[in-house]
Amino acid sequence: MQPVSAPKKADPAPSRWAYRFERLMLTPLFRLTLRVALPFAVTFGGATLWFADQDRRDDFNLMVYDLRSSVVQREEFMVKLMAVDGATDGVAEDIREVLPLDFPVSSFDLDLDRMRETIVGLDAVQSAQVRIRSGGVLQIDVVERVPVVVWRGRSELELIDREGVLVRPIGSRLDYPHLPVMAGAGADLHVEEAMTLISSLGPLMDRFRGLERIGERRWDVVLDRSQRIMLPETGAVRALERVIAMDRAVEMLDRDVVAVDMRLPQRPTLRITDGAVKELWRIRAIEVGDNK
Amino acid sequence: MIELYESQRAMRNMRKAAMQRGVIAILDVGTSKIACLVLRFDGAERMDESQGVGSMAGQSGFRVIGAATTRSRGVRFGEIVSMAEAERAIRTAVQAAQKMAQIRVDHVIACFSGAGPRSYGLDGSVEVNGTEVTEQDIARVLSACDVPNFGEGREVLHAQPVNFALDHRSGLIDPRGQVGHTLSTDMHMLTVDAQAVQNLAQCVKRCDLELAGIANSAYVSGISGLVEDEQELGAACVDIGGGTTSVSIFLKKHMIYADTVRMGGDHITGDISLGFQVPIATAERIKSFYGGLFATGRDDSEMIQIGGDTGDWEHDRREISRAELIGIMRPRVDEILEEVRARLDAAGFEHLPSQQIVLTGGSSLIPGLDGLASRILGQQVRLGRPMRVHGLPQAATSAGFAASVGLCLFAAHPQDEWWDFEIPMDRYPARSLKRAVQWFRDNW
């Protein structure tokens, strides 16, 4: 048996449109568009359309906020109290004042770097570490500035630390009797040198009253009885040591001397009181033999 | 003459553009099959022209990334006779090749065998301007060739200068910069039926492709079928295809003659079909499986079922001996080869220094063809296969793909044709900027 009508043989040729479509699909740019640009455009356009409505936007923002707070407000992340270590009471109080936190607060809401900078910004604080300790404690470790000298500035007394930074102003010199005093403009920039001078005073320590910065360039050591040792700009310590040596040798400072001028180190000069000058003249006259 | 070459120049520019983009398709429109290869040009390792053919025979620059073959429809004698059918066949081949290459091709170089190619030998000579031969002198000598009247409705397909002579020195390949007085040239011009070319162009255009070049298949199968020394010393390439047999003669690496015999494998099939009263498809199958040209005693006893589906038992059970089959095939092959002999004689093939004949094309696979051909065409006959190119699938390496492969080589290394040289100055429009530039160059 053979079929009445032979089945029509399928034409292997693609139809014109199938051919064009296949060529289009083989175009690199078109394929890229289809694979990348189109999904992007659809996603972006859909999202834009959806968010075009204010209510949906609000809902979305609210949802995001809720989601965030549900994580942030967990018990594990809450900070309940603040501990300040290494600070005296007054400074600790200041720190609590400049960090207005009402506990409990989430650790996500604490900006530790900002807090640290705020604390370091206080005069009395040299450095600080801020961290959140386990157990919900905000731990603040403070290193305070140590005042080494009282500086009589233009208007008031100030405590200065070794780096010349103001620790705090004080009302009375008598509150800090153990600290040396210095005066004069620009003295705070040379605290280090001043401390060296004071430490090399040696036997003069008990007569020492203070240091004065003269003309923002050199030091005067002020002793009791208003005696002054005027030191040069450079080599001040050495000059001071020479004065001490002279004092030891001839007890110079015990005499009626107003000032020892060491500003020219090779030519120490003494200034003596008026009475002493007259006495000196008198003795000279006797020596010369002019006894009128 | 310039108007005639506008389209050729446009095609050459399009081919350059396609090479820049890196992908070009090769379309061999044959009578029995349409082959499409997709080439990718890497651009690397471009051959230096001056070094001749290197180890890779100049094909290192491209790679075949897609290949497809389909049965041809609407093509007879290498010419398109049914546009719609041929267009669909081309579409099939191009789509399959594109799919394999995974890339879209827009530019196509096509070749076809029909359209009655006719060869003309042209010569021209001019006095050289100044002492050295310049580009302009070459342009002038090319335009000085007196073009014969090749008739209405025909178009120049190839026009290649094959030889330059300066004074009494002949055989120059590149006379530029040489000193002499009289420059003369020999040119080979191939004309084909303009309508066939237009049909093919139209067909390609209807497939949304751009025609970036067109070549005669006799020429391109010569490029791939002949090895270098054959091309140099003189050889003929006989491409026995489905509907036509193309003949091309090469000398000094230039084609100097091409012609077509309008007979081929399809005629053998037709003879078998007619002789044994079998359908064409069966005849084709019998020819491919059992065909031969020399009968031996054994062939009398080798019986071939030729079948049929008429329902008549006697008719459907027919058997033929192989000797009978050979008896039908042989006269037709004889006839084809005699025709080829006549064309070669007409071209003066016997005067060439070497008379190598290379048989290629799908029908050259008939067993015993080389033996028969050596009786008719001369002693130096061999069967040629196309040379191997990168990435060509195994299925496309047989002799039937000589034209396709040759077209690949042609696309990669096109020979300079007339329209690739400069246009002589006096042919430019009077107000052309180029002409002004040339005037300045000449006068300073």
XYZ file of C-alpha atoms in Angstrom:
736
model
C 0.000 0.000 0.000
C 1.193 3.420 -0.687
C -0.318 6.619 0.648
C -2.877 8.200 -1.611
C -1.174 11.548 -1.426
C 2.437 11.675 -0.445
C 2.939 13.897 2.589
C 4.155 17.271 1.483
C 7.812 17.569 2.216
C 8.494 20.339 4.690
C 10.437 23.226 3.282
C 13.704 23.452 5.192
C 13.986 27.146 4.417
C 13.086 29.483 7.246
C 10.297 31.894 6.543
C 11.360 35.421 5.917
C 10.243 36.588 9.336
C 11.833 33.656 11.125
C 15.042 34.455 9.285
C 14.907 38.103 10.261
C 14.092 37.268 13.845
C 17.006 34.900 14.106
C 19.324 37.497 12.629
C 18.046 40.005 15.116
C 18.674 37.614 17.957
C 22.225 37.118 16.746
C 22.949 40.839 16.789
C 25.313 41.423 19.715
C 23.902 44.796 20.714
C 20.366 43.502 20.607
C 21.277 40.521 22.742
C 22.979 42.748 25.243
C 19.913 44.951 25.329
C 17.683 41.975 25.873
C 19.848 40.480 28.561
C 20.899 43.543 30.521
C 19.137 46.733 29.554
C 15.639 45.347 29.338
C 15.536 43.653 32.783
C 17.108 46.724 34.277
C 14.586 49.018 32.657
C 11.667 46.822 33.708
C 12.853 46.589 37.299
C 13.706 50.241 37.562
C 10.507 51.358 35.880
C 8.374 49.093 38.052
C 10.003 50.317 41.227
C 9.654 53.927 40.118
C 5.980 53.457 39.332
C 5.325 51.757 42.629
C 7.091 54.419 44.610
C 5.378 57.217 42.738
C 2.578 57.011 45.313
C 3.230 58.937 48.542
C 1.366 56.469 50.761
C 3.380 53.531 49.510
C 6.565 55.476 50.008
C 5.573 56.257 53.587
C 4.612 52.656 54.194
C 7.927 51.552 52.862
C 9.890 54.015 54.961
C 7.891 52.990 58.025
C 8.600 49.359 57.320
C 12.293 50.036 56.967
C 12.277 52.048 60.198
C 10.420 49.328 62.076
C 12.750 46.714 60.780
C 15.740 48.735 61.844
C 14.437 49.549 65.276
C 13.469 45.941 65.920
C 17.105 45.044 65.500
C 18.587 48.140 67.119
C 16.370 48.068 70.181
C 17.295 44.543 71.139
C 18.372 44.082 74.733
C 21.841 43.018 73.652
C 22.584 46.332 72.024
C 21.314 48.604 74.775
C 23.747 50.735 76.811
C 22.471 51.398 80.319
C 25.111 53.381 82.147
C 28.327 55.284 81.740
C 31.518 54.683 83.698
C 34.232 57.316 83.786
C 37.641 56.114 84.952
C 40.830 58.028 85.605
C 39.211 61.406 86.139
C 38.838 63.424 89.290
C 35.348 64.194 90.424
C 35.179 67.623 88.936
C 36.381 66.411 85.538
C 34.040 63.421 85.639
C 31.195 65.801 86.290
C 32.259 67.922 83.350
C 32.337 64.850 81.135
C 28.855 63.838 82.163
C 27.755 67.353 81.445
C 29.192 67.513 77.906
C 27.762 64.109 77.008
C 24.057 64.533 77.425
C 22.882 60.913 77.126
C 19.691 59.615 78.603
C 20.139 55.936 79.248
C 19.187 53.351 78.176
C 20.254 54.048 74.592
C 21.075 51.690 71.739
C 24.732 51.270 70.929
C 23.896 51.873 67.250
C 22.877 55.418 68.144
C 26.142 56.239 69.908
C 28.820 57.935 67.897
C 31.870 56.974 69.897
C 34.308 59.013 67.834
C 32.297 62.175 68.276
C 32.003 61.533 71.993
C 35.699 60.998 72.293
C 36.430 64.240 70.498
C 34.028 66.080 72.745
C 35.730 64.709 75.841
C 39.227 65.459 74.591
C 37.962 68.946 73.865
C 37.752 69.555 77.614
C 40.730 71.510 79.002
C 41.563 69.139 81.775
C 41.610 66.012 79.631
C 44.747 64.956 77.878
C 43.430 61.836 76.161
C 40.431 59.608 76.400
C 39.242 56.182 75.274
C 35.583 55.536 74.731
C 34.210 52.034 74.232
C 31.199 49.970 74.976
C 31.938 47.261 77.449
C 29.996 44.056 77.598
C 27.029 44.323 79.871
C 25.866 47.577 78.341
C 28.355 49.917 79.952
C 29.766 52.918 78.168
C 33.328 52.911 79.431
C 35.277 56.163 79.265
C 38.934 56.035 80.268
C 40.393 59.468 80.779
C 43.953 60.601 81.256
C 43.874 64.013 82.907
C 46.365 66.732 82.394
C 48.734 67.121 85.373
C 49.318 70.772 86.302
C 53.002 71.507 86.912
C 53.082 75.231 87.249
C 50.914 78.185 88.095
C 51.052 80.842 85.465
C 50.127 84.393 86.223
C 48.831 85.481 82.890
C 47.490 88.846 81.957
C 44.389 88.693 84.105
C 44.202 85.589 86.207
C 46.068 82.611 87.569
C 46.040 79.501 85.468
C 47.275 75.973 85.939
C 49.516 74.828 83.118
C 50.663 71.314 82.411
C 54.032 70.239 81.122
C 53.025 70.840 77.492
C 51.953 74.351 78.215
C 48.278 73.604 77.897
C 45.817 75.234 80.184
C 44.374 72.822 82.735
C 42.015 75.215 84.437
C 42.000 78.718 85.841
C 42.236 79.022 89.576
C 41.088 81.665 91.990
C 43.943 81.750 94.436
C 47.620 80.955 94.448
C 47.264 79.522 97.911
C 45.210 76.578 96.657
C 48.340 75.174 95.046
C 51.239 76.104 97.300
C 53.403 73.235 96.048
C 53.487 74.429 92.463
C 56.009 76.995 91.276
C 54.834 80.237 89.786
C 55.815 81.823 86.561
C 54.755 85.011 84.926
C 55.121 86.972 81.767
C 53.656 86.724 78.317
C 54.689 83.678 76.319
C 55.797 81.761 79.386
C 53.272 79.010 78.649
C 55.142 78.139 75.462
C 58.345 77.309 77.374
C 57.152 75.329 80.356
C 59.654 72.600 79.639
C 62.595 74.994 79.905
C 61.142 76.526 83.013
C 60.872 73.130 84.678
C 64.530 72.439 83.859
C 65.552 75.722 85.403
C 63.547 75.034 88.532
C 65.003 71.564 88.888
C 68.537 72.960 88.647
C 67.989 75.602 91.298
C 69.448 73.316 93.989
C 70.359 75.286 97.133
C 68.426 78.317 95.968
C 65.195 76.350 96.043
C 64.124 77.568 99.425
C 64.626 81.171 98.393
C 62.909 80.680 95.035
C 59.776 82.762 94.433
C 59.086 82.353 90.765
C 60.160 82.691 87.167
C 59.397 85.548 84.884
C 59.487 85.525 81.173
C 60.962 88.779 79.930
C 60.145 90.086 76.520
C 58.956 86.647 75.464
C 62.545 85.583 75.001
C 64.435 84.975 78.255
C 63.905 84.089 81.900
C 64.396 85.923 85.159
C 64.625 83.909 88.354
C 63.016 85.850 91.155
C 64.200 85.093 94.688
C 62.981 86.473 97.973
C 64.143 89.940 99.028
C 63.309 90.815 95.371
C 66.560 89.535 94.130
C 66.655 88.664 90.473
C 68.895 86.464 88.451
C 68.668 87.621 84.837
C 69.409 84.718 82.548
C 70.437 84.852 78.888
C 68.303 83.652 76.037
C 70.486 80.654 75.369
C 72.396 78.603 77.884
C 70.134 79.728 80.701
C 70.691 76.617 82.810
C 74.446 76.991 82.568
C 74.279 80.603 83.551
C 72.123 79.714 86.519
C 74.613 77.096 87.584
C 77.388 79.707 87.463
C 75.382 81.969 89.677
C 74.869 79.131 92.155
C 78.574 78.391 92.093
C 79.411 82.068 92.738
C 76.914 82.114 95.557
C 78.574 79.133 97.131
C 82.006 80.629 96.786
C 81.404 84.140 98.060
C 77.833 83.939 99.344
C 77.014 86.535 96.797
C 73.283 86.347 97.056
C 73.318 86.760 100.801
C 74.728 90.205 100.335
C 73.023 93.379 99.443
C 72.537 92.531 95.764
C 69.461 93.537 93.819
C 70.168 91.610 90.642
C 72.694 89.298 89.123
C 72.809 90.072 85.423
C 73.955 87.076 83.411
C 72.591 88.309 80.105
C 76.143 88.473 78.811
C 77.448 85.181 80.144
C 81.121 86.176 79.826
C 80.513 89.293 81.923
C 78.335 88.727 84.962
C 77.158 92.015 86.379
C 75.871 92.780 89.879
C 73.390 95.476 90.743
C 73.533 96.453 94.362
C 71.298 98.620 96.512
C 71.728 102.359 96.946
C 72.933 102.032 100.555
C 75.467 99.472 99.573
C 76.773 101.744 96.828
C 77.301 104.520 99.278
C 78.973 102.130 101.669
C 81.238 100.967 98.880
C 82.235 104.469 98.058
C 82.941 105.130 101.700
C 85.188 102.117 101.989
C 86.985 103.077 98.790
C 87.585 106.530 100.155
C 89.049 105.107 103.296
C 91.320 102.852 101.316
C 92.526 105.735 99.194
C 93.176 107.729 102.346
C 90.979 110.683 101.630
C 89.580 111.132 105.144
C 87.833 114.408 104.973
C 34.562 52.994 -18.306
C 34.549 54.551 -14.863
C 30.786 54.373 -14.477
C 31.013 50.670 -15.070
C 33.246 50.204 -12.053
C 31.349 52.289 -9.567
C 29.570 49.249 -8.190
C 32.792 47.249 -8.065
C 34.485 50.023 -6.132
C 31.522 50.243 -3.804
C 31.722 46.506 -3.230
C 35.438 46.746 -2.543
C 34.837 49.448 0.061
C 32.107 47.375 1.609
C 34.444 44.418 1.807
C 37.026 46.553 3.557
C 34.399 47.668 6.031
C 33.377 44.072 6.630
C 36.998 43.055 7.193
C 37.279 45.845 9.730
C 34.255 44.479 11.535
C 35.862 41.086 11.307
C 33.047 38.921 10.011
C 32.127 38.173 6.445
C 30.154 35.410 4.791
C 31.071 33.418 1.736
C 28.270 32.263 -0.507
C 28.858 29.738 -3.248
C 25.727 29.640 -5.353
C 26.004 26.419 -7.262
C 23.599 24.420 -9.311
C 23.431 21.467 -6.979
C 24.310 23.004 -3.632
C 24.576 26.353 -1.970
C 27.377 26.617 0.549
C 27.777 29.370 3.072
C 30.897 29.859 5.181
C 31.263 32.504 7.856
C 34.786 33.877 8.179
C 36.227 35.741 11.078
C 39.233 37.921 10.393
C 41.588 38.233 13.296
C 43.652 40.896 11.655
C 46.814 39.430 13.110
C 49.562 37.965 10.991
C 48.544 39.832 7.908
C 50.838 38.642 5.153
C 53.382 40.873 3.628
C 52.636 41.042 -0.073
C 56.245 41.162 -1.117
C 57.105 37.795 0.411
C 54.823 35.826 -1.824
C 52.949 32.878 -0.417
C 54.234 31.829 2.962
C 53.922 28.612 4.861
C 50.300 29.178 5.645
C 49.575 30.166 2.044
C 48.261 33.483 3.243
C 45.345 32.104 5.158
C 46.555 32.726 8.653
C 44.501 35.875 8.936
C 41.077 34.316 8.975
C 39.179 31.411 10.390
C 36.009 29.656 9.330
C 33.578 29.831 12.221
C 30.407 28.731 10.513
C 29.657 26.444 7.615
C 26.451 25.218 6.118
C 25.372 23.585 2.910
C 21.944 23.215 1.492
C 20.513 21.686 -1.627
C 20.254 24.321 -4.246
C 16.905 25.278 -5.667
C 15.984 27.675 -8.399
C 19.468 27.598 -9.922
C 20.244 26.095 -13.316
C 23.538 26.174 -15.138
C 24.920 28.300 -12.344
C 22.362 31.016 -12.922
C 19.380 31.927 -10.846
C 16.205 31.049 -12.675
C 13.721 31.282 -9.841
C 14.292 34.163 -7.479
C 11.985 33.024 -4.699
C 13.359 29.490 -4.621
C 16.968 30.600 -4.742
C 16.338 33.197 -2.076
C 14.926 30.572 0.254
C 17.843 28.262 -0.373
C 20.302 31.071 0.352
C 18.358 31.934 3.487
C 18.579 28.354 4.671
C 22.315 28.200 4.167
C 23.012 31.600 5.677
C 20.856 30.973 8.701
C 22.453 27.630 9.445
C 25.951 29.085 9.072
C 25.062 32.036 11.279
C 23.690 29.716 13.867
C 26.880 27.721 13.898
C 28.983 30.860 14.076
C 26.709 32.402 16.686
C 27.093 35.748 15.067
C 25.166 37.787 12.605
C 26.738 38.448 9.232
C 25.788 41.367 7.075
C 28.277 41.180 4.259
C 28.466 38.463 1.704
C 30.930 37.634 -1.012
C 29.281 35.480 -3.612
C 30.490 33.407 -6.503
C 28.636 31.710 -9.292
C 29.697 29.715 -12.273
C 27.203 30.476 -14.966
C 26.268 33.571 -16.923
C 28.469 32.687 -19.871
C 31.838 34.112 -18.885
C 33.976 35.329 -21.727
C 37.655 36.162 -21.526
C 39.338 39.034 -23.284
C 42.996 39.860 -23.440
C 43.600 43.594 -23.427
C 46.749 45.555 -23.873
C 47.660 49.182 -23.723
C 50.753 51.296 -23.672
C 51.626 54.879 -22.797
C 54.681 57.086 -22.581
C 55.841 57.529 -18.992
C 55.501 61.020 -17.579
C 58.919 61.976 -16.306
C 61.465 59.257 -15.680
C 59.957 57.089 -12.983
C 56.755 55.155 -13.254
C 54.208 56.516 -10.796
C 50.760 55.428 -9.731
C 49.348 57.862 -12.207
C 51.271 56.246 -15.054
C 49.798 52.891 -14.116
C 46.372 54.433 -13.994
C 46.935 55.916 -17.421
C 48.212 52.731 -18.967
C 45.272 50.812 -17.574
C 42.837 53.297 -19.020
C 44.737 53.231 -22.302
C 43.745 49.603 -22.855
C 41.306 49.533 -25.698
C 38.263 47.698 -24.483
C 36.631 45.512 -27.077
C 32.945 45.725 -27.654
C 31.722 42.944 -25.420
C 28.122 43.501 -26.273
C 25.003 44.871 -24.692
C 23.850 43.468 -21.406
C 27.190 42.185 -20.280
C 29.242 43.347 -17.386
C 32.869 43.145 -16.465
C 33.350 40.774 -13.544
C 37.121 40.657 -13.359
C 39.680 42.914 -14.980
C 43.140 42.125 -13.717
C 46.383 43.480 -15.062
C 48.469 40.336 -15.462
C 51.674 41.775 -16.783
C 53.501 45.068 -17.043
C 56.257 45.800 -19.521
C 58.601 48.738 -19.386
C 60.362 49.403 -22.701
C 61.663 45.968 -23.656
C 61.510 44.437 -20.208
C 58.412 42.358 -19.726
C 57.044 40.321 -16.848
C 57.101 43.086 -14.282
C 54.791 42.619 -11.377
C 55.068 46.100 -9.935
C 56.652 48.688 -12.234
C 56.239 51.567 -9.793
C 59.416 53.517 -9.232
C 61.226 51.947 -12.167
C 62.814 54.045 -14.836
C 61.712 53.774 -18.424
C 59.965 55.411 -21.322
C 57.140 53.253 -22.514
C 54.902 51.428 -20.095
C 52.613 48.775 -21.465
C 50.331 46.322 -19.781
C 48.400 43.169 -20.519
C 45.088 42.773 -18.882
C 42.685 39.921 -18.565
C 39.055 40.911 -18.587
C 36.163 38.599 -17.860
C 32.660 39.610 -18.796
C 29.471 37.911 -17.772
C 25.820 38.325 -18.422
C 24.712 41.411 -16.528
C 21.308 39.990 -15.817
C 22.676 37.009 -13.945
C 24.757 39.297 -11.757
C 21.774 41.516 -11.109
C 19.635 38.526 -10.228
C 22.196 37.305 -7.754
C 22.574 40.769 -6.236
C 18.831 41.074 -5.937
C 18.592 37.659 -4.349
C 21.250 38.501 -1.771
C 19.598 41.813 -1.079
C 16.281 40.107 -0.432
C 18.001 38.060 2.255
C 18.846 41.336 4.087
C 22.503 40.880 3.212
C 24.879 43.222 1.474
C 26.903 42.039 -1.453
C 30.517 42.861 -0.664
C 32.071 41.195 -3.648
C 31.378 38.915 -6.506
C 33.626 36.455 -8.263
C 33.539 33.854 -10.938
C 33.757 30.357 -9.558
C 36.200 29.245 -12.236
C 38.614 31.828 -10.869
C 38.160 31.050 -7.188
C 38.344 27.276 -7.591
C 41.576 27.854 -9.456
C 42.869 29.803 -6.465
C 42.149 26.975 -4.071
C 42.680 23.973 -6.339
C 46.015 24.848 -7.878
C 49.150 24.818 -5.806
C 51.600 27.643 -6.072
C 53.991 26.297 -8.676
C 51.098 25.283 -10.868
C 49.719 28.798 -10.720
C 53.153 30.125 -11.526
C 54.099 27.802 -14.383
C 50.736 27.479 -16.023
C 47.901 25.156 -15.246
C 44.230 24.721 -15.914
C 41.685 24.144 -13.231
C 38.603 22.238 -14.330
C 35.836 22.530 -11.780
C 33.218 19.960 -12.707
C 30.199 21.083 -10.760
C 26.559 20.217 -10.814
C 25.239 22.205 -13.713
C 28.381 23.623 -15.241
C 32.008 22.810 -15.714
C 34.253 25.814 -15.212
C 37.645 26.050 -16.803
C 40.274 28.550 -15.749
C 43.871 28.848 -16.845
C 46.489 30.346 -14.597
C 49.914 31.609 -15.530
C 52.290 33.582 -13.352
C 49.743 33.558 -10.573
C 47.200 35.353 -12.680
C 44.134 33.976 -14.293
C 44.512 34.439 -17.997
C 41.494 32.626 -19.267
C 38.168 31.384 -17.952
C 35.256 29.706 -19.562
C 32.302 27.537 -18.721
C 30.949 24.371 -20.251
C 27.282 24.205 -19.557
C 27.341 20.567 -18.565
C 28.043 18.915 -15.281
C 27.112 16.251 -12.803
C 23.416 16.957 -13.043
C 23.507 15.919 -16.670
C 25.063 12.604 -15.755
C 22.305 12.131 -13.199
C 19.746 13.083 -15.793
C 21.163 10.501 -18.192
C 20.979 7.806 -15.536
C 17.445 8.816 -14.665
C 16.472 8.745 -18.301
C 18.277 5.541 -19.106
C 17.000 3.479 -16.220
C 13.644 5.162 -15.810
C 14.280 6.119 -12.192
C 13.571 9.331 -10.301
C 16.322 11.944 -10.203
C 16.924 11.360 -6.486
C 17.458 7.636 -7.041
C 19.678 8.328 -9.992
C 21.770 10.674 -7.901
C 22.113 8.064 -5.188
C 23.115 5.370 -7.664
C 25.633 7.688 -9.277
C 27.251 8.592 -5.975
C 27.375 5.076 -4.584
C 28.088 2.938 -7.621
C 29.217 5.340 -10.308
C 32.401 4.754 -12.247
C 34.000 5.294 -15.621
C 35.980 2.167 -16.346
C 34.114 -1.121 -16.543
C 35.855 -4.289 -15.520
C 34.641 -7.850 -15.790
C 33.525 -7.805 -12.247
C 31.193 -4.915 -12.824
C 29.024 -7.171 -15.023
C 28.155 -9.287 -12.024
C 27.700 -6.475 -9.520
C 23.986 -5.879 -9.541
C 22.398 -2.697 -8.244
C 18.810 -2.510 -6.995
C 17.276 0.537 -8.519
C 13.825 0.044 -6.977
C 10.744 2.119 -7.502
C 7.411 2.597 -5.811
C 4.903 2.078 -8.556
C 3.419 -1.010 -6.908
C 4.312 -3.062 -9.929
C 6.494 -5.864 -8.577
C 8.413 -6.339 -11.753
C 9.126 -2.642 -12.046
C 10.065 -2.179 -8.428
C 12.432 -5.139 -8.396
C 14.571 -4.010 -11.309
C 18.280 -4.524 -11.144
C 21.034 -3.157 -13.278
C 24.649 -4.144 -13.443
C 27.337 -1.658 -12.639
C 28.689 -2.065 -16.144
C 25.425 -0.715 -17.468
C 25.656 2.262 -15.176
C 29.178 2.922 -16.338
C 28.016 2.596 -19.872
C 25.594 5.425 -19.349
C 27.892 7.687 -17.357
C 30.947 7.365 -19.516
C 29.724 9.002 -22.742
C 28.485 12.043 -20.843
C 31.759 12.442 -18.989
C 33.532 11.966 -22.297
C 31.431 14.712 -23.756
C 32.154 17.075 -20.910
C 35.869 16.462 -21.115
C 35.842 16.862 -24.889
C 34.141 20.202 -24.434
C 36.792 21.177 -21.905
C 39.480 20.086 -24.346
C 37.933 22.299 -26.986
C 37.913 25.277 -24.639
C 41.504 24.705 -23.633
C 42.530 24.428 -27.261
C 40.701 27.625 -28.050
C 42.590 29.324 -25.253
C 45.920 28.110 -26.554
C 46.646 26.017 -23.512
C 49.214 23.897 -25.370
C 51.532 26.902 -25.636
C 51.965 27.226 -21.894
C 55.270 26.123 -20.373
C 53.538 23.615 -18.135
C 50.283 21.939 -18.996
C 49.096 20.674 -15.676
C 45.375 20.074 -15.463
C 43.665 19.867 -12.115
C 40.205 18.373 -11.843
C 38.109 19.519 -8.959
C 34.477 20.107 -8.137
C 31.861 17.681 -6.874
C 31.745 15.542 -10.002
C 35.477 14.989 -9.987
C 34.829 12.460 -7.249
C 33.575 9.939 -9.806
C 35.994 7.018 -9.594
C 38.253 6.746 -12.588
C 37.796 10.317 -13.748
C 41.494 11.072 -13.652
C 42.201 8.081 -15.889
C 39.629 9.163 -18.410
C 40.717 12.769 -18.241
C 44.334 11.909 -18.899
C 43.253 10.210 -22.117
C 41.365 13.253 -23.308
C 43.116 16.230 -21.758
C 46.698 15.101 -21.665
C 49.067 13.290 -19.426
C 49.474 15.806 -16.644
C 46.157 15.426 -14.900
C 45.545 15.196 -11.223
C 42.561 15.402 -8.929
C 42.610 18.484 -6.796
C 41.213 19.095 -3.373
C 40.854 22.545 -1.940
C 43.611 23.520 0.429
C 42.890 23.426 4.116
C 41.863 26.576 5.839
C 41.499 27.173 9.558
C 38.361 25.865 11.127
C 36.891 24.333 8.000
C 34.705 21.393 9.011
C 35.676 17.986 7.715
C 32.446 17.804 5.762
C 33.466 20.823 3.728
C 36.917 19.661 2.684
C 35.949 17.580 -0.326
C 36.591 18.611 -3.895
C 33.040 19.949 -4.146
C 33.996 22.867 -1.921
C 36.883 24.085 -4.049
C 34.995 27.212 -5.033
C 33.916 27.986 -1.457
C 37.412 27.640 -0.104
C 38.826 29.591 -3.020
C 36.375 32.344 -2.276
C 37.638 32.440 1.310
C 41.181 32.943 0.031
C 39.928 35.493 -2.460
C 38.208 37.384 0.334
C 41.314 37.360 2.480
C 43.733 38.290 -0.292
C 41.949 39.847 -3.190
C 43.962 40.413 -6.294
C 44.254 43.958 -7.523
C 41.718 44.630 -10.181
C 41.418 47.493 -12.528
C 39.144 49.445 -10.218
C 41.558 49.162 -7.324
C 44.127 51.333 -9.020
C 44.028 55.069 -9.094
C 41.757 56.803 -11.488
C 43.759 58.777 -14.049
C 43.643 62.519 -13.488
C 41.978 63.450 -16.699
C 39.026 61.265 -15.776
C 38.310 63.160 -12.604
C 35.651 65.833 -12.636
C 37.200 69.172 -13.512
C 36.618 70.735 -10.091
C 37.814 67.791 -8.046
C 39.897 68.564 -4.998
C 42.067 65.550 -5.711
C 42.880 66.959 -9.096
C 43.940 70.231 -7.527
C 46.175 68.397 -5.087
C 47.695 66.452 -7.942
C 48.343 69.637 -9.877
C 50.177 71.112 -6.900
C 52.219 67.968 -6.497
C 53.167 67.947 -10.138
C 54.161 71.595 -10.249
C 56.206 71.873 -7.101
